[in-house]
PDB file of C-alpha atoms in Angstrom:
ATOM      1  CA  UNK A 104      -6.227  -7.934   6.464  1.00 52.00           C
ATOM      2  CA  UNK A 105      -6.499  -5.874   9.601  1.00 58.00           C
ATOM      3  CA  UNK A 106      -9.865  -5.564  11.295  1.00 61.00           C
ATOM      4  CA  UNK A 107     -12.074  -2.505  11.373  1.00 63.00           C
ATOM      5  CA  UNK A 108     -11.962  -2.571  15.186  1.00 61.00           C
ATOM      6  CA  UNK A 109      -8.184  -2.313  14.954  1.00 63.00           C
ATOM      7  CA  UNK A 110      -8.570   1.000  13.106  1.00 64.00           C
ATOM      8  CA  UNK A 111     -11.032   2.302  15.715  1.00 66.00           C
ATOM      9  CA  UNK A 112      -8.625   1.433  18.536  1.00 67.00           C
ATOM     10  CA  UNK A 113      -7.136   4.507  20.198  1.00 70.00           C
ATOM     11  CA  UNK A 114      -3.677   2.970  19.715  1.00 78.00           C
ATOM     12  CA  UNK A 115      -4.120   2.623  15.950  1.00 81.00           C
ATOM     13  CA  UNK A 116      -1.278   3.804  13.734  1.00 86.00           C
ATOM     14  CA  UNK A 117      -0.884   4.715  10.088  1.00 87.00           C
ATOM     15  CA  UNK A 118       0.520   1.209   9.584  1.00 90.00           C
ATOM     16  CA  UNK A 119      -2.921  -0.151  10.562  1.00 87.00           C
ATOM     17  CA  UNK A 120      -4.506   2.009   7.851  1.00 86.00           C
ATOM     18  CA  UNK A 121      -2.190   0.516   5.208  1.00 90.00           C
ATOM     19  CA  UNK A 122      -2.951  -2.984   6.417  1.00 90.00           C
ATOM     20  CA  UNK A 123      -6.709  -2.404   6.457  1.00 85.00           C
ATOM     21  CA  UNK A 124      -7.326  -0.286   3.352  1.00 87.00           C
ATOM     22  CA  UNK A 125      -4.608  -1.717   1.101  1.00 93.00           C
ATOM     23  CA  UNK A 126      -4.412  -5.297   2.415  1.00 92.00           C
ATOM     24  CA  UNK A 127      -0.656  -5.021   2.965  1.00 95.00           C
ATOM     25  CA  UNK A 128       1.464  -7.333   5.094  1.00 95.00           C
ATOM     26  CA  UNK A 129       3.843  -6.063   7.788  1.00 95.00           C
ATOM     27  CA  UNK A 130       6.720  -6.772   5.368  1.00 97.00           C
ATOM     28  CA  UNK A 131       5.036  -4.706   2.632  1.00 97.00           C
ATOM     29  CA  UNK A 132       4.562  -1.844   5.079  1.00 97.00           C
ATOM     30  CA  UNK A 133       8.198  -2.035   6.228  1.00 97.00           C
ATOM     31  CA  UNK A 134       9.312  -1.808   2.594  1.00 98.00           C
ATOM     32  CA  UNK A 135       7.028   1.194   2.039  1.00 97.00           C
ATOM     33  CA  UNK A 136       8.347   3.006   5.117  1.00 97.00           C
ATOM     34  CA  UNK A 137      11.943   2.340   4.084  1.00 96.00           C
ATOM     35  CA  UNK A 138      11.483   4.074   0.725  1.00 96.00           C
ATOM     36  CA  UNK A 139      11.989   7.713  -0.208  1.00 89.00           C
ATOM     37  CA  UNK A 140       9.781   9.898  -2.402  1.00 89.00           C
ATOM     38  CA  UNK A 141      12.775  11.642  -4.015  1.00 93.00           C
ATOM     39  CA  UNK A 142      15.296   8.916  -4.824  1.00 94.00           C
ATOM     40  CA  UNK A 143      14.348   5.870  -6.940  1.00 95.00           C
ATOM     41  CA  UNK A 144      15.797   2.559  -5.759  1.00 96.00           C
ATOM     42  CA  UNK A 145      16.067  -0.970  -7.072  1.00 96.00           C
ATOM     43  CA  UNK A 146      14.726  -4.057  -5.327  1.00 97.00           C
ATOM     44  CA  UNK A 147      18.348  -5.041  -4.651  1.00 96.00           C
ATOM     45  CA  UNK A 148      19.051  -1.708  -2.915  1.00 96.00           C
ATOM     46  CA  UNK A 149      16.020  -2.069  -0.676  1.00 97.00           C
ATOM     47  CA  UNK A 150      16.673  -5.748   0.092  1.00 97.00           C
ATOM     48  CA  UNK A 151      20.239  -4.981   1.096  1.00 97.00           C
ATOM     49  CA  UNK A 152      19.206  -2.112   3.364  1.00 95.00           C
ATOM     50  CA  UNK A 153      16.416  -4.114   5.031  1.00 97.00           C
ATOM     51  CA  UNK A 154      18.506  -7.311   5.178  1.00 96.00           C
ATOM     52  CA  UNK A 155      15.685  -9.228   3.477  1.00 97.00           C
ATOM     53  CA  UNK A 156      15.682 -11.647   0.573  1.00 96.00           C
ATOM     54  CA  UNK A 157      15.412  -9.895  -2.806  1.00 96.00           C
ATOM     55  CA  UNK A 158      12.411 -11.991  -3.882  1.00 97.00           C
ATOM     56  CA  UNK A 159      10.542 -11.084  -0.679  1.00 97.00           C
ATOM     57  CA  UNK A 160      11.190  -7.384  -1.293  1.00 98.00           C
ATOM     58  CA  UNK A 161      10.255  -7.768  -4.971  1.00 97.00           C
ATOM     59  CA  UNK A 162       6.870  -9.304  -4.045  1.00 98.00           C
ATOM     60  CA  UNK A 163       6.231  -6.430  -1.642  1.00 98.00           C
ATOM     61  CA  UNK A 164       7.177  -3.911  -4.329  1.00 98.00           C
ATOM     62  CA  UNK A 165       4.726  -5.543  -6.728  1.00 97.00           C
ATOM     63  CA  UNK A 166       1.894  -5.265  -4.168  1.00 97.00           C
ATOM     64  CA  UNK A 167       2.827  -1.668  -3.347  1.00 98.00           C
ATOM     65  CA  UNK A 168       2.927  -0.716  -7.037  1.00 97.00           C
ATOM     66  CA  UNK A 169      -0.437  -2.423  -7.553  1.00 96.00           C
ATOM     67  CA  UNK A 170      -1.915  -0.402  -4.703  1.00 96.00           C
ATOM     68  CA  UNK A 171      -0.593   2.856  -6.178  1.00 97.00           C
ATOM     69  CA  UNK A 172       1.598   3.678  -3.170  1.00 97.00           C
ATOM     70  CA  UNK A 173       4.801   3.485  -5.217  1.00 97.00           C
ATOM     71  CA  UNK A 174       5.696   3.970  -8.851  1.00 96.00           C
ATOM     72  CA  UNK A 175       7.707   1.544 -10.950  1.00 96.00           C
ATOM     73  CA  UNK A 176      10.044   2.879 -13.650  1.00 95.00           C
ATOM     74  CA  UNK A 177      11.876   0.992 -16.351  1.00 94.00           C
ATOM     75  CA  UNK A 178      15.489   2.178 -16.587  1.00 92.00           C
ATOM     76  CA  UNK A 179      17.626   1.435 -19.648  1.00 94.00           C
ATOM     77  CA  UNK A 180      21.270   0.515 -19.141  1.00 91.00           C
ATOM     78  CA  UNK A 181      24.036   2.001 -21.320  1.00 91.00           C
ATOM     79  CA  UNK A 182      25.260  -1.339 -22.688  1.00 91.00           C
ATOM     80  CA  UNK A 183      21.800  -2.742 -23.265  1.00 91.00           C
ATOM     81  CA  UNK A 184      19.215  -4.281 -21.012  1.00 94.00           C
ATOM     82  CA  UNK A 185      17.074  -2.652 -18.390  1.00 94.00           C
ATOM     83  CA  UNK A 186      16.100  -2.763 -14.740  1.00 93.00           C
ATOM     84  CA  UNK A 187      13.270  -1.359 -12.658  1.00 95.00           C
ATOM     85  CA  UNK A 188      13.498   1.317 -10.023  1.00 96.00           C
ATOM     86  CA  UNK A 189      10.841   2.152  -7.463  1.00 97.00           C
ATOM     87  CA  UNK A 190       9.806   5.434  -5.887  1.00 97.00           C
ATOM     88  CA  UNK A 191       7.337   6.013  -3.051  1.00 97.00           C
ATOM     89  CA  UNK A 192       4.640   8.569  -3.799  1.00 96.00           C
ATOM     90  CA  UNK A 193       4.676  11.724  -1.676  1.00 96.00           C
ATOM     91  CA  UNK A 194       2.967  11.819   1.727  1.00 95.00           C
ATOM     92  CA  UNK A 195       0.376  14.203   0.257  1.00 96.00           C
ATOM     93  CA  UNK A 196      -0.483  11.726  -2.504  1.00 96.00           C
ATOM     94  CA  UNK A 197      -0.627   8.900   0.050  1.00 96.00           C
ATOM     95  CA  UNK A 198      -3.163  10.958   2.050  1.00 96.00           C
ATOM     96  CA  UNK A 199      -5.198  11.532  -1.113  1.00 97.00           C
ATOM     97  CA  UNK A 200      -5.142   7.802  -1.872  1.00 96.00           C
ATOM     98  CA  UNK A 201      -6.239   6.901   1.667  1.00 94.00           C
ATOM     99  CA  UNK A 202      -9.049   9.470   1.444  1.00 95.00           C
ATOM    100  CA  UNK A 203     -10.181   7.938  -1.837  1.00 95.00           C
ATOM    101  CA  UNK A 204     -10.189   4.461  -0.256  1.00 91.00           C
ATOM    102  CA  UNK A 205     -12.185   5.803   2.692  1.00 90.00           C
ATOM    103  CA  UNK A 206     -14.793   7.320   0.356  1.00 94.00           C
ATOM    104  CA  UNK A 207     -15.068   4.040  -1.573  1.00 92.00           C
ATOM    105  CA  UNK A 208     -15.455   2.146   1.702  1.00 88.00           C
ATOM    106  CA  UNK A 209     -18.187   4.563   2.817  1.00 90.00           C
ATOM    107  CA  UNK A 210     -20.110   4.105  -0.457  1.00 92.00           C
ATOM    108  CA  UNK A 211     -19.971   0.325  -0.183  1.00 89.00           C
ATOM    109  CA  UNK A 212     -21.011   0.481   3.467  1.00 87.00           C
ATOM    110  CA  UNK A 213     -24.033   2.646   2.592  1.00 89.00           C
ATOM    111  CA  UNK A 214     -25.147   0.103  -0.027  1.00 86.00           C
ATOM    112  CA  UNK A 215     -24.712  -2.761   2.414  1.00 87.00           C
ATOM    113  CA  UNK A 216     -26.701  -0.942   5.093  1.00 86.00           C
ATOM    114  CA  UNK A 217     -29.637  -0.726   2.670  1.00 84.00           C
ATOM    115  CA  UNK A 218     -29.420  -4.493   2.201  1.00 84.00           C
ATOM    116  CA  UNK A 219     -29.702  -5.197   5.946  1.00 85.00           C
ATOM    117  CA  UNK A 220     -33.406  -4.387   6.131  1.00 78.00           C
ATOM    118  CA  UNK A 221     -34.102  -6.558   3.080  1.00 80.00           C
ATOM    119  CA  UNK A 222     -32.092  -9.463   4.428  1.00 82.00           C
ATOM    120  CA  UNK A 223     -33.782  -9.483   7.816  1.00 81.00           C
ATOM    121  CA  UNK A 224     -37.315  -9.226   6.354  1.00 75.00           C
ATOM    122  CA  UNK A 225     -36.931 -12.548   4.576  1.00 60.00           C
TER     123      UNK A 225
END
């Protein structure tokens, strides 16, 4: 996880926000940035484009889906079977999600600040 000081650095980027607030690796972030919010893709499509192993991309997709930054859709095939496709959420929804994380962080920080005086009195 990235450090808080990294976010406060004047050279911080949006990538640092994803690392800090969502605990994403550089590979996860590269996968996220490679995706579109209009065209669903499979893990194979993304792996081929990024020239990465499919299992590496799949793990990143799982983390990204778990964080809410992408959606995962089950697609049925004509002759039976299914596969999953992935779609990045829109930049507006990403901003909303980051704002929500920031508010949660602020609430936790406020609770922890109240604990400081109790901890140092003992």
